[in-house]
Amino acid sequence: MNVAMLTGHLGANPEAKKLDSGTLLCRLSVATNKRWSDKDGERKERTDWHRVVAFGPLAENCLEYLSKGSHVAIQGELQTNSWQDEDGNNRRDVQVLAKSVEFLDKKDDAPAVDSDDVPEFDGDDIPF
């Protein structure tokens, strides 16, 4: 089972791109934080950054309702992309393909949006 669940804040405004197929793609950069105390009682914090992509109507709603700092809960699946850079080095990254995005800020009563039909894309369609 491939399930990813994140709750965090956007580190930048959503970015949009229209794919050759005509489908709208929206990229989100989501920060999640972990806080704990070490053995000496000192408070620690770590921030992890996650690349999230949404497609179609879900992407449109993310563009309309979200901005830098927005609080979101995302459910989706992990996707690994592999490619060779200009120097011939093998590169790899992991992103979350969003199936649903819940807008946790109470601005404008923004709805939670689901996408049951996220299309399959090969590496050639992903613009990064």
Short mmCIF file of C-alpha atoms in Angstrom, two decimals:
data_model
loop_
_atom_site.label_atom_id
_atom_site.label_comp_id
_atom_site.label_asym_id
_atom_site.label_seq_id
_atom_site.Cartn_x
_atom_site.Cartn_y
_atom_site.Cartn_z
CA MET A 1 0.00 0.00 0.00
CA ASN A 2 1.38 3.40 -0.99
CA VAL A 3 -0.16 6.07 1.24
CA ALA A 4 1.32 9.39 2.33
CA MET A 5 -0.31 11.75 4.84
CA LEU A 6 1.15 15.17 5.63
CA THR A 7 0.01 18.08 7.75
CA GLY A 8 2.07 21.22 7.42
CA HIS A 9 2.42 24.71 5.99
CA LEU A 10 3.23 25.88 2.48
CA GLY A 11 6.70 27.38 2.18
CA ALA A 12 5.84 29.27 -1.02
CA ASN A 13 2.85 30.16 -3.15
CA PRO A 14 1.59 27.27 -5.30
CA GLU A 15 3.09 27.07 -8.78
CA ALA A 16 1.05 26.07 -11.82
CA LYS A 17 1.89 24.60 -15.19
CA LYS A 18 -0.28 23.40 -18.05
CA LEU A 19 0.96 20.03 -19.33
CA ASP A 20 1.06 19.17 -23.05
CA SER A 21 -2.06 17.06 -22.46
CA GLY A 22 -3.90 20.21 -21.29
CA THR A 23 -4.04 19.04 -17.66
CA LEU A 24 -3.26 21.65 -15.02
CA LEU A 25 -0.45 20.71 -12.61
CA CYS A 26 0.08 22.52 -9.30
CA ARG A 27 3.27 22.17 -7.27
CA LEU A 28 3.28 22.72 -3.53
CA SER A 29 6.23 22.90 -1.14
CA VAL A 30 5.03 21.69 2.27
CA ALA A 31 7.00 21.94 5.52
CA THR A 32 6.35 19.53 8.37
CA ASN A 33 7.85 20.03 11.82
CA LYS A 34 8.88 17.60 14.51
CA ARG A 35 9.56 18.80 18.06
CA TRP A 36 11.04 16.80 20.91
CA SER A 37 13.22 17.05 23.99
CA ASP A 38 16.60 15.34 24.03
CA LYS A 39 17.94 13.34 26.99
CA ASP A 40 19.16 16.57 28.65
CA GLY A 41 15.71 18.15 28.38
CA GLU A 42 16.80 20.54 25.60
CA ARG A 43 14.02 21.30 23.11
CA LYS A 44 14.81 20.28 19.54
CA GLU A 45 13.01 20.88 16.29
CA ARG A 46 13.43 19.57 12.76
CA THR A 47 11.69 20.77 9.60
CA ASP A 48 11.30 18.47 6.61
CA TRP A 49 10.28 19.73 3.17
CA HIS A 50 8.00 17.76 0.86
CA ARG A 51 7.28 18.23 -2.82
CA VAL A 52 3.59 17.76 -3.56
CA VAL A 53 1.87 17.79 -6.96
CA ALA A 54 -1.85 18.02 -7.68
CA PHE A 55 -3.62 17.73 -11.03
CA GLY A 56 -6.83 18.94 -12.66
CA PRO A 57 -9.64 20.34 -10.48
CA LEU A 58 -7.64 19.65 -7.32
CA ALA A 59 -4.81 21.79 -8.72
CA GLU A 60 -7.25 24.58 -9.62
CA ASN A 61 -8.60 24.70 -6.05
CA CYS A 62 -5.11 24.70 -4.57
CA LEU A 63 -4.19 27.67 -6.76
CA GLU A 64 -7.35 29.53 -5.79
CA TYR A 65 -7.34 28.96 -2.03
CA LEU A 66 -3.72 28.42 -0.97
CA SER A 67 -0.78 30.76 -0.52
CA LYS A 68 2.54 30.81 1.31
CA GLY A 69 1.97 29.86 4.96
CA SER A 70 -1.36 28.08 4.36
CA HIS A 71 -1.99 25.16 6.71
CA VAL A 72 -2.90 21.97 4.81
CA ALA A 73 -3.52 18.26 5.32
CA ILE A 74 -2.59 16.20 2.28
CA GLN A 75 -3.31 12.59 1.45
CA GLY A 76 -1.77 10.94 -1.56
CA GLU A 77 0.86 8.50 -2.69
CA LEU A 78 4.63 8.64 -3.02
CA GLN A 79 6.14 8.70 -6.48
CA THR A 80 9.85 8.32 -7.23
CA ASN A 81 11.25 10.04 -10.32
CA SER A 82 14.61 9.14 -11.87
CA TRP A 83 16.49 10.97 -14.62
CA GLN A 84 19.96 11.91 -15.86
CA ASP A 85 21.08 15.50 -15.49
CA GLU A 86 23.01 17.48 -18.11
CA ASP A 87 26.29 16.01 -16.84
CA GLY A 88 25.05 12.43 -17.16
CA ASN A 89 24.63 11.94 -13.39
CA ASN A 90 21.73 9.76 -12.28
CA ARG A 91 19.28 11.80 -10.20
CA ARG A 92 16.28 10.78 -8.15
CA ASP A 93 13.62 12.45 -6.05
CA VAL A 94 10.39 11.59 -4.28
CA GLN A 95 7.18 13.59 -4.39
CA VAL A 96 3.64 13.17 -3.12
CA LEU A 97 0.88 12.85 -5.74
CA ALA A 98 -2.02 14.49 -3.93
CA LYS A 99 -5.34 12.65 -3.91
CA SER A 100 -6.93 15.12 -1.48
CA VAL A 101 -5.97 18.44 0.07
CA GLU A 102 -7.78 19.78 3.11
CA PHE A 103 -7.47 23.51 3.65
CA LEU A 104 -7.02 23.87 7.41
CA ASP A 105 -7.03 27.67 7.49
CA LYS A 106 -10.53 29.00 7.96
CA LYS A 107 -10.20 31.63 5.21
CA ASP A 108 -13.24 31.97 2.94
CA ASP A 109 -14.57 28.58 4.10
CA ALA A 110 -12.34 26.85 1.56
CA PRO A 111 -13.54 23.28 0.96
CA ALA A 112 -11.63 20.05 1.24
CA VAL A 113 -11.14 18.73 -2.26
CA ASP A 114 -10.68 15.14 -3.36
CA SER A 115 -9.39 13.81 -6.63
CA ASP A 116 -10.32 10.19 -7.17
CA ASP A 117 -8.98 10.28 -10.67
CA VAL A 118 -5.33 11.40 -10.60
CA PRO A 119 -3.93 10.55 -14.04
CA GLU A 120 -0.80 8.49 -14.49
CA PHE A 121 2.14 10.44 -15.88
CA ASP A 122 5.52 9.18 -16.94
CA GLY A 123 8.71 11.10 -16.20
CA ASP A 124 8.48 13.00 -19.49
CA ASP A 125 5.30 14.76 -18.39
CA ILE A 126 6.64 15.97 -15.03
CA PRO A 127 8.29 19.37 -15.53
CA PHE A 128 11.13 19.03 -13.00
#
